[in-house]
């Protein structure tokens, strides 16, 4: 009993000593002012640096069309300045039927743009402006490959609100079958792409161009409005098309002249064609390149121009890049035996086409039943006008350029110093008459 009492006394003395030792610091902590976290030396997570690099090169594109009833139609979209020469990439549906194309830069400058060329199959167009000063150019890294999960920013002029940045990720790559031609190899993103974003830039977190914003889902047949689903044309394809349009004014493509389908992986593992990859020929266009080379229905194309024919889309892109008149070797499988054929690659201009090259159709397995895609020519609503005809300037241009621009009417004298724009009724010139403000309603994304 005395031993237990002694141990209790010793434990009490030890605990008491510890409390006395820490009590001053506890009391100081209780009496001191509330400690505040000093974040002055830290910055919040931000994509501001990417925006500052890329946003100045994204422009507003306004398309003025004069219809048969002499009514102005004005639509809007976006564009991307690609180099110091003044070449701008945008979507073809943004500038369809344009009587005049106006480009507004973020630094306040406004130009009339020249249409260099357009390509129906990719819905791309190239514009050119003549600027005396330097131009902001979108950063491009040719070696950059977009990956699923990469953070991206969509830059454009939605609903004519002015330049707007939305953020998301790359949700998928290689989306095909989203338009009648099935040729684009779209990037899918959940960054918001709305009316007015067409032709704008999709950039990564470094501000580098990843794609040209082009498509978004419309309402489905049951009235549901999908969210977070937009599409952009990869910059690799867009720059190829741009170079061809600048060089030739059009895009000339080759074609094989077949209809076919890719061999599904499960199919390739059975039926006596283990691990075979290629394109099964369904039909051959009479007198087409494939027919002249001896290719028949039910042949399996193994390679084209010494490159494996794994994807119909990739194979067609490879053929399109080959110089017209070149003879191309083709390896096919017929009756379980490899056969070699060769055909001469003809050239065909997109201007001659309304769809894919004649005789060339590849089935697309990825479909979204009940969905419609918004990729239509953008036309603003017609606005009947009485009296002098005026160009309905978008609110953004009016606010940003009200000291620089004037609306020229049919009854107005032309100013002495046009700003490099077309000096005609309804055109924009410089300087000074009072402008009639008009809010633009857009139809193109």
Coordinates of C-alpha atoms in Angstrom, one line a residue:
X1 CA 0.0 0.0 0.0
X2 CA 2.7 2.6 0.9
X3 CA 4.5 1.6 -2.5
X4 CA 1.4 2.4 -4.5
X5 CA 1.0 5.7 -2.7
X6 CA 4.6 6.6 -3.4
X7 CA 4.2 5.8 -7.1
X8 CA 1.1 8.0 -7.3
X9 CA 2.9 10.9 -5.7
X10 CA 5.8 10.5 -8.1
X11 CA 3.5 10.4 -11.2
X12 CA 1.7 13.5 -9.9
X13 CA 5.0 15.4 -9.4
X14 CA 6.1 14.5 -13.0
X15 CA 2.8 15.6 -14.6
X16 CA 2.8 18.8 -12.5
X17 CA 6.4 19.6 -13.7
X18 CA 5.4 19.1 -17.3
X19 CA 2.4 21.4 -17.0
X20 CA 4.6 24.1 -15.4
X21 CA 7.1 23.7 -18.2
X22 CA 4.6 24.2 -21.0
X23 CA 2.2 26.6 -19.3
X24 CA 4.1 29.8 -20.4
X25 CA 4.0 28.9 -24.0
X26 CA 0.3 27.9 -23.8
X27 CA -0.5 31.2 -22.1
X28 CA 1.4 33.1 -24.7
X29 CA -0.4 31.3 -27.5
X30 CA -3.8 32.1 -25.9
X31 CA -3.0 35.8 -25.4
X32 CA -1.3 36.4 -28.8
X33 CA -3.4 37.9 -31.7
X34 CA -5.0 35.5 -34.1
X35 CA -2.3 34.2 -36.5
X36 CA -3.0 35.2 -40.1
X37 CA -1.6 33.3 -43.1
X38 CA 0.5 35.6 -45.2
X39 CA 0.0 34.8 -48.9
X40 CA 1.5 38.0 -50.2
X41 CA 4.4 36.1 -51.7
X42 CA 2.2 33.4 -53.4
X43 CA 0.0 33.6 -56.5
X44 CA -3.2 31.7 -57.1
X45 CA -3.4 29.0 -59.6
X46 CA -4.0 30.8 -62.9
X47 CA -3.8 30.4 -66.7
X48 CA -3.3 34.1 -67.1
X49 CA 0.1 33.7 -68.7
X50 CA -1.4 31.4 -71.4
X51 CA -4.1 33.8 -72.0
X52 CA -1.7 36.7 -72.4
X53 CA 0.3 34.7 -74.9
X54 CA -2.6 33.5 -77.1
X55 CA -5.6 35.9 -76.7
X56 CA -4.2 38.9 -78.6
X57 CA -4.0 36.7 -81.8
X58 CA -7.7 35.7 -81.6
X59 CA -9.8 38.1 -83.6
X60 CA -13.4 38.8 -84.1
X61 CA -14.7 38.1 -87.7
X62 CA -17.8 39.8 -89.0
X63 CA -19.4 38.7 -92.2
X64 CA -21.6 41.2 -94.1
X65 CA -23.7 39.8 -96.9
X66 CA -26.1 41.6 -99.2
X67 CA -29.0 39.4 -100.2
X68 CA -31.2 39.6 -103.3
X69 CA -33.6 41.9 -101.5
X70 CA -30.8 44.4 -100.8
X71 CA -31.0 43.7 -97.1
X72 CA -27.8 43.5 -95.0
X73 CA -27.1 40.3 -93.2
X74 CA -24.4 40.3 -90.6
X75 CA -22.9 37.3 -88.8
X76 CA -20.1 36.8 -86.5
X77 CA -17.3 34.3 -85.7
X78 CA -13.7 34.3 -84.6
X79 CA -10.4 33.8 -86.3
X80 CA -6.7 33.2 -85.4
X81 CA -3.7 35.2 -86.7
X82 CA -1.2 32.6 -87.8
X83 CA 1.7 34.7 -89.0
X84 CA 3.1 38.2 -89.4
X85 CA 2.0 38.3 -93.0
X86 CA -1.6 38.7 -91.8
X87 CA -3.0 35.2 -92.6
X88 CA -5.9 34.3 -90.4
X89 CA -7.5 30.9 -90.0
X90 CA -11.3 30.7 -89.4
X91 CA -14.2 28.4 -90.3
X92 CA -15.7 28.4 -93.8
X93 CA -19.2 28.6 -92.4
X94 CA -18.3 31.9 -90.7
X95 CA -17.6 33.6 -94.0
X96 CA -20.1 31.9 -96.3
X97 CA -21.7 34.2 -98.9
X98 CA -19.7 37.1 -97.5
X99 CA -20.0 40.4 -99.4
X100 CA -17.5 42.0 -97.0
X101 CA -15.4 40.4 -94.2
X102 CA -14.4 42.6 -91.3
X103 CA -11.7 41.6 -88.8
X104 CA -11.4 43.4 -85.4
X105 CA -8.2 42.9 -83.3
X106 CA -8.1 43.1 -79.6
X107 CA -5.8 46.1 -79.7
X108 CA -8.5 48.2 -81.3
X109 CA -7.5 47.9 -85.0
X110 CA -10.1 47.0 -87.6
X111 CA -9.4 45.7 -91.1
X112 CA -11.3 44.5 -94.1
X113 CA -10.1 41.0 -94.9
X114 CA -9.4 39.3 -98.2
X115 CA -10.6 35.7 -98.6
X116 CA -7.6 33.7 -99.7
X117 CA -9.4 30.4 -100.1
X118 CA -11.7 27.9 -98.3
X119 CA -12.1 24.2 -98.0
X120 CA -15.5 22.6 -97.7
X121 CA -14.4 19.2 -96.5
X122 CA -12.6 20.6 -93.4
X123 CA -14.8 23.7 -93.0
X124 CA -11.7 25.9 -92.9
X125 CA -11.0 29.2 -94.6
X126 CA -8.0 31.5 -94.8
X127 CA -8.3 35.3 -94.7
X128 CA -5.6 37.9 -95.1
X129 CA -5.3 41.4 -93.7
X130 CA -2.7 44.1 -94.6
X131 CA -1.4 45.7 -91.4
X132 CA 1.3 48.3 -91.4
X133 CA 2.3 47.5 -87.8
X134 CA 3.2 44.2 -86.2
X135 CA 0.6 41.6 -85.6
X136 CA 0.1 39.3 -82.6
X137 CA 0.7 35.7 -83.7
X138 CA -0.7 32.6 -82.0
X139 CA 2.1 30.4 -80.5
X140 CA 2.5 27.0 -82.2
X141 CA 4.7 24.1 -81.2
X142 CA 4.7 21.7 -84.2
X143 CA 6.0 18.9 -81.9
X144 CA 3.2 19.3 -79.4
X145 CA 0.8 16.3 -79.4
X146 CA -2.6 16.8 -77.6
X147 CA -3.5 14.1 -75.1
X148 CA -6.7 13.2 -73.3
X149 CA -6.8 15.1 -70.0
X150 CA -4.7 18.1 -71.2
X151 CA -6.1 21.4 -69.9
X152 CA -7.3 23.6 -72.7
X153 CA -8.8 27.1 -73.1
X154 CA -11.3 28.1 -75.8
X155 CA -10.9 31.7 -76.9
X156 CA -13.5 33.5 -79.0
X157 CA -16.3 36.0 -79.2
X158 CA -19.5 34.1 -78.0
X159 CA -22.8 36.0 -78.6
X160 CA -20.8 39.1 -79.5
X161 CA -20.0 39.7 -75.8
X162 CA -16.3 40.4 -76.6
X163 CA -13.4 38.1 -76.2
X164 CA -14.2 35.3 -73.7
X165 CA -12.0 32.5 -72.3
X166 CA -13.5 29.2 -71.2
X167 CA -11.6 26.3 -69.6
X168 CA -11.8 22.6 -69.9
X169 CA -9.8 19.5 -70.9
X170 CA -9.3 17.5 -74.0
X171 CA -12.1 14.8 -73.5
X172 CA -11.2 12.7 -76.6
X173 CA -9.0 12.7 -79.7
X174 CA -9.6 11.4 -83.1
X175 CA -13.4 11.9 -83.2
X176 CA -14.7 11.2 -86.7
X177 CA -18.1 10.9 -88.4
X178 CA -19.3 14.3 -87.0
X179 CA -20.1 15.8 -90.4
X180 CA -21.2 14.4 -93.7
X181 CA -17.7 14.0 -95.1
X182 CA -16.3 12.2 -92.0
X183 CA -12.8 13.4 -92.8
X184 CA -12.0 15.6 -89.8
X185 CA -10.1 14.1 -86.9
X186 CA -11.7 16.2 -84.2
X187 CA -10.5 17.0 -80.7
X188 CA -13.4 16.8 -78.2
X189 CA -13.4 19.2 -75.3
X190 CA -15.7 20.3 -72.5
X191 CA -14.6 23.9 -72.7
X192 CA -17.7 25.9 -73.7
X193 CA -18.0 26.5 -77.4
X194 CA -21.0 28.8 -78.2
X195 CA -22.3 31.0 -81.0
X196 CA -19.5 33.2 -82.1
X197 CA -16.7 30.8 -81.1
X198 CA -16.4 29.3 -84.5
X199 CA -12.9 29.8 -85.9
X200 CA -11.5 30.7 -82.5
X201 CA -8.5 29.1 -80.8
X202 CA -8.3 26.1 -78.6
X203 CA -5.0 26.5 -76.7
X204 CA -3.2 24.5 -74.0
X205 CA -2.1 25.7 -70.6
X206 CA 1.1 27.2 -72.2
X207 CA -1.0 29.2 -74.7
X208 CA 0.0 27.0 -77.7
X209 CA -2.6 26.4 -80.4
X210 CA -4.2 23.0 -80.2
X211 CA -7.1 23.4 -82.6
X212 CA -9.6 25.6 -84.3
X213 CA -13.0 25.6 -82.6
X214 CA -15.7 24.4 -85.0
X215 CA -18.6 22.3 -83.6
X216 CA -20.9 21.9 -80.7
X217 CA -23.9 19.7 -80.0
X218 CA -27.3 21.1 -80.8
X219 CA -30.5 19.9 -79.1
X220 CA -31.2 16.2 -79.5
X221 CA -34.5 14.9 -80.9
X222 CA -36.0 14.6 -77.4
X223 CA -35.2 18.2 -76.6
X224 CA -32.3 17.5 -74.4
X225 CA -29.4 20.1 -74.6
X226 CA -26.1 18.3 -74.2
X227 CA -23.5 20.2 -72.2
X228 CA -19.7 20.1 -72.2
X229 CA -19.3 18.6 -75.7
X230 CA -17.5 20.7 -78.2
X231 CA -15.1 20.0 -81.1
X232 CA -12.0 21.6 -82.6
X233 CA -10.0 20.8 -85.8
X234 CA -6.4 19.8 -84.7
X235 CA -3.9 22.5 -85.5
X236 CA -1.8 20.0 -87.5
X237 CA -4.6 19.5 -90.0
X238 CA -5.6 23.1 -90.0
X239 CA -2.1 24.4 -90.8
X240 CA -1.7 21.9 -93.6
X241 CA -5.0 23.1 -95.2
X242 CA -3.9 26.7 -94.6
X243 CA -0.6 26.2 -96.4
X244 CA -2.3 24.6 -99.4
X245 CA -4.9 27.4 -99.6
X246 CA -2.2 30.0 -99.5
X247 CA -0.1 28.2 -102.1
X248 CA -2.8 27.1 -104.5
X249 CA -6.0 28.9 -103.5
X250 CA -7.7 25.6 -103.1
X251 CA -7.1 22.1 -101.7
X252 CA -6.4 19.3 -104.2
X253 CA -6.9 15.8 -102.9
X254 CA -6.2 12.4 -104.2
X255 CA -8.7 9.5 -103.9
X256 CA -8.6 5.8 -104.3
X257 CA -12.1 5.2 -105.7
X258 CA -13.5 2.5 -103.3
X259 CA -16.0 2.1 -100.6
X260 CA -14.8 0.1 -97.6
X261 CA -14.7 -0.6 -93.9
X262 CA -11.9 -1.1 -91.4
X263 CA -11.5 -4.6 -90.0
X264 CA -12.6 -4.6 -86.4
X265 CA -10.0 -6.1 -83.9
X266 CA -12.3 -8.9 -82.9
X267 CA -13.1 -9.7 -86.5
X268 CA -9.4 -9.8 -87.3
X269 CA -8.7 -12.5 -84.7
X270 CA -11.0 -15.0 -86.3
X271 CA -12.1 -16.3 -89.6
X272 CA -8.7 -17.4 -90.7
X273 CA -7.2 -13.9 -90.8
X274 CA -5.6 -13.8 -87.4
X275 CA -4.2 -10.3 -86.5
X276 CA -4.9 -9.0 -90.0
X277 CA -5.3 -5.2 -90.1
X278 CA -6.5 -3.4 -93.1
X279 CA -9.5 -2.0 -95.1
X280 CA -12.1 -4.4 -96.6
X281 CA -13.2 -3.2 -100.1
X282 CA -16.9 -3.2 -100.5
X283 CA -17.2 -1.6 -103.9
X284 CA -14.9 -0.2 -106.5
X285 CA -15.7 2.8 -108.6
X286 CA -15.8 1.9 -112.3
X287 CA -12.8 3.4 -114.2
X288 CA -11.5 4.8 -110.9
X289 CA -7.8 4.5 -109.8
X290 CA -8.5 1.4 -107.7
X291 CA -10.3 -0.3 -110.6
X292 CA -7.5 0.6 -113.0
X293 CA -5.0 -1.0 -110.6
X294 CA -7.0 -4.2 -110.5
X295 CA -8.4 -3.9 -107.0
X296 CA -11.7 -5.8 -106.5
X297 CA -14.5 -6.0 -104.1
X298 CA -13.7 -8.1 -100.9
X299 CA -10.0 -7.4 -101.3
X300 CA -8.3 -6.3 -98.0
X301 CA -6.0 -3.4 -98.4
X302 CA -3.0 -4.0 -96.2
X303 CA -0.8 -1.0 -97.0
X304 CA -0.9 2.1 -99.3
X305 CA 2.4 3.7 -100.4
X306 CA 4.3 1.4 -98.0
X307 CA 2.3 2.5 -95.0
X308 CA -0.1 0.2 -93.1
X309 CA -3.7 0.8 -93.9
X310 CA -4.9 0.5 -90.3
X311 CA -7.3 3.5 -90.4
X312 CA -9.4 4.6 -93.3
X313 CA -9.1 8.2 -92.2
X314 CA -5.4 8.1 -91.9
X315 CA -5.0 6.3 -95.2
X316 CA -7.1 8.9 -97.0
X317 CA -5.0 11.7 -95.4
X318 CA -1.8 10.0 -96.6
X319 CA -3.1 9.7 -100.1
X320 CA -4.2 13.4 -100.1
X321 CA -0.7 14.5 -99.3
X322 CA 1.0 12.7 -102.2
X323 CA 1.8 14.7 -105.3
X324 CA -0.7 14.3 -108.2
X325 CA 0.5 11.9 -110.9
X326 CA 2.6 9.8 -108.5
X327 CA 2.3 6.0 -108.8
X328 CA 1.5 4.5 -105.5
X329 CA 2.2 0.9 -104.5
X330 CA -0.7 -0.9 -102.8
X331 CA -0.6 -4.3 -101.0
X332 CA -3.8 -6.2 -100.8
X333 CA -4.9 -9.6 -99.4
X334 CA -6.9 -11.7 -101.9
X335 CA -7.9 -15.3 -101.3
X336 CA -5.4 -15.5 -98.3
X337 CA -2.6 -14.3 -100.6
X338 CA -0.8 -11.0 -100.7
X339 CA -1.1 -9.2 -104.1
X340 CA 0.7 -6.1 -105.2
X341 CA -1.0 -3.4 -107.2
X342 CA -0.2 0.2 -108.2
X343 CA -2.4 3.1 -109.1
X344 CA -1.7 6.6 -110.3
X345 CA -2.9 9.2 -107.8
X346 CA -5.1 11.7 -109.5
X347 CA -5.8 15.1 -108.0
X348 CA -9.2 16.5 -107.4
X349 CA -10.1 20.0 -106.1
X350 CA -12.5 20.4 -103.2
X351 CA -14.1 23.2 -105.3
X352 CA -15.4 20.4 -107.6
X353 CA -17.0 18.4 -104.7
X354 CA -20.0 18.7 -102.4
X355 CA -18.9 15.7 -100.4
X356 CA -16.1 13.1 -100.4
X357 CA -14.3 12.2 -103.7
X358 CA -16.5 10.2 -106.1
X359 CA -16.7 6.5 -105.3
X360 CA -15.0 6.9 -101.9
X361 CA -17.1 6.1 -98.8
X362 CA -15.9 4.6 -95.6
X363 CA -18.4 3.4 -93.0
X364 CA -18.2 5.1 -89.6
X365 CA -19.1 3.0 -86.7
X366 CA -19.3 5.8 -84.1
X367 CA -22.8 7.3 -84.2
X368 CA -24.8 9.3 -81.7
X369 CA -28.5 8.5 -82.4
X370 CA -30.8 11.4 -82.1
X371 CA -28.0 14.0 -82.0
X372 CA -27.6 16.9 -84.4
X373 CA -24.4 18.8 -84.8
X374 CA -24.3 22.6 -85.1
X375 CA -22.2 23.2 -88.2
X376 CA -24.3 25.3 -90.5
X377 CA -23.6 28.4 -92.5
X378 CA -24.0 31.4 -90.2
X379 CA -26.5 34.0 -91.3
X380 CA -27.8 36.7 -89.1
X381 CA -31.5 37.5 -89.3
X382 CA -32.6 39.8 -92.1
X383 CA -33.4 43.3 -91.0
X384 CA -35.5 45.3 -93.5
X385 CA -34.2 48.9 -93.7
X386 CA -35.8 52.1 -95.0
X387 CA -33.9 55.1 -96.1
X388 CA -30.1 55.1 -96.4
X389 CA -28.6 51.6 -96.0
X390 CA -26.2 51.3 -93.1
X391 CA -23.9 48.5 -91.9
X392 CA -25.2 47.2 -88.6
X393 CA -22.0 47.4 -86.6
X394 CA -21.7 44.9 -83.7
X395 CA -21.9 46.5 -80.3
X396 CA -18.3 45.4 -79.5
X397 CA -16.9 47.3 -82.5
X398 CA -19.0 50.3 -81.7
X399 CA -17.7 50.5 -78.1
X400 CA -14.1 49.7 -78.9
X401 CA -13.8 51.9 -82.0
X402 CA -16.4 54.7 -81.7
X403 CA -13.7 57.3 -82.1
X404 CA -12.2 55.7 -85.2
X405 CA -15.1 54.4 -87.3
X406 CA -18.0 55.8 -89.3
X407 CA -20.9 54.2 -91.1
X408 CA -21.1 55.2 -94.7
X409 CA -24.6 55.4 -96.1
X410 CA -25.8 55.8 -99.6
X411 CA -26.3 59.5 -99.1
X412 CA -23.1 60.2 -97.2
X413 CA -19.9 61.6 -98.7
X414 CA -16.9 59.3 -98.4
X415 CA -14.2 60.4 -95.9
X416 CA -10.9 61.5 -97.3
X417 CA -8.8 58.9 -95.6
X418 CA -10.2 55.4 -95.6
X419 CA -8.7 53.0 -93.1
X420 CA -7.8 50.4 -95.8
X421 CA -11.4 49.3 -95.9
X422 CA -13.7 49.1 -98.8
X423 CA -15.1 52.7 -99.4
X424 CA -18.6 51.8 -100.5
X425 CA -22.1 52.1 -99.1
X426 CA -22.4 50.0 -95.9
X427 CA -18.6 49.8 -95.5
X428 CA -16.5 50.9 -92.5
X429 CA -14.2 53.8 -93.0
X430 CA -12.4 56.5 -91.1
X431 CA -13.1 59.0 -89.5
X432 CA -16.1 60.5 -87.9
X433 CA -19.7 60.3 -88.5
X434 CA -22.1 59.2 -85.8
X435 CA -22.8 55.5 -85.8
X436 CA -26.1 53.8 -85.4
X437 CA -25.8 51.2 -82.6
X438 CA -27.2 47.8 -83.5
X439 CA -27.0 44.6 -81.5
X440 CA -25.9 41.6 -83.6
X441 CA -27.7 38.3 -83.4
X442 CA -25.4 35.6 -84.6
X443 CA -26.3 32.2 -86.1
X444 CA -22.8 30.6 -86.5
X445 CA -21.0 29.2 -83.5

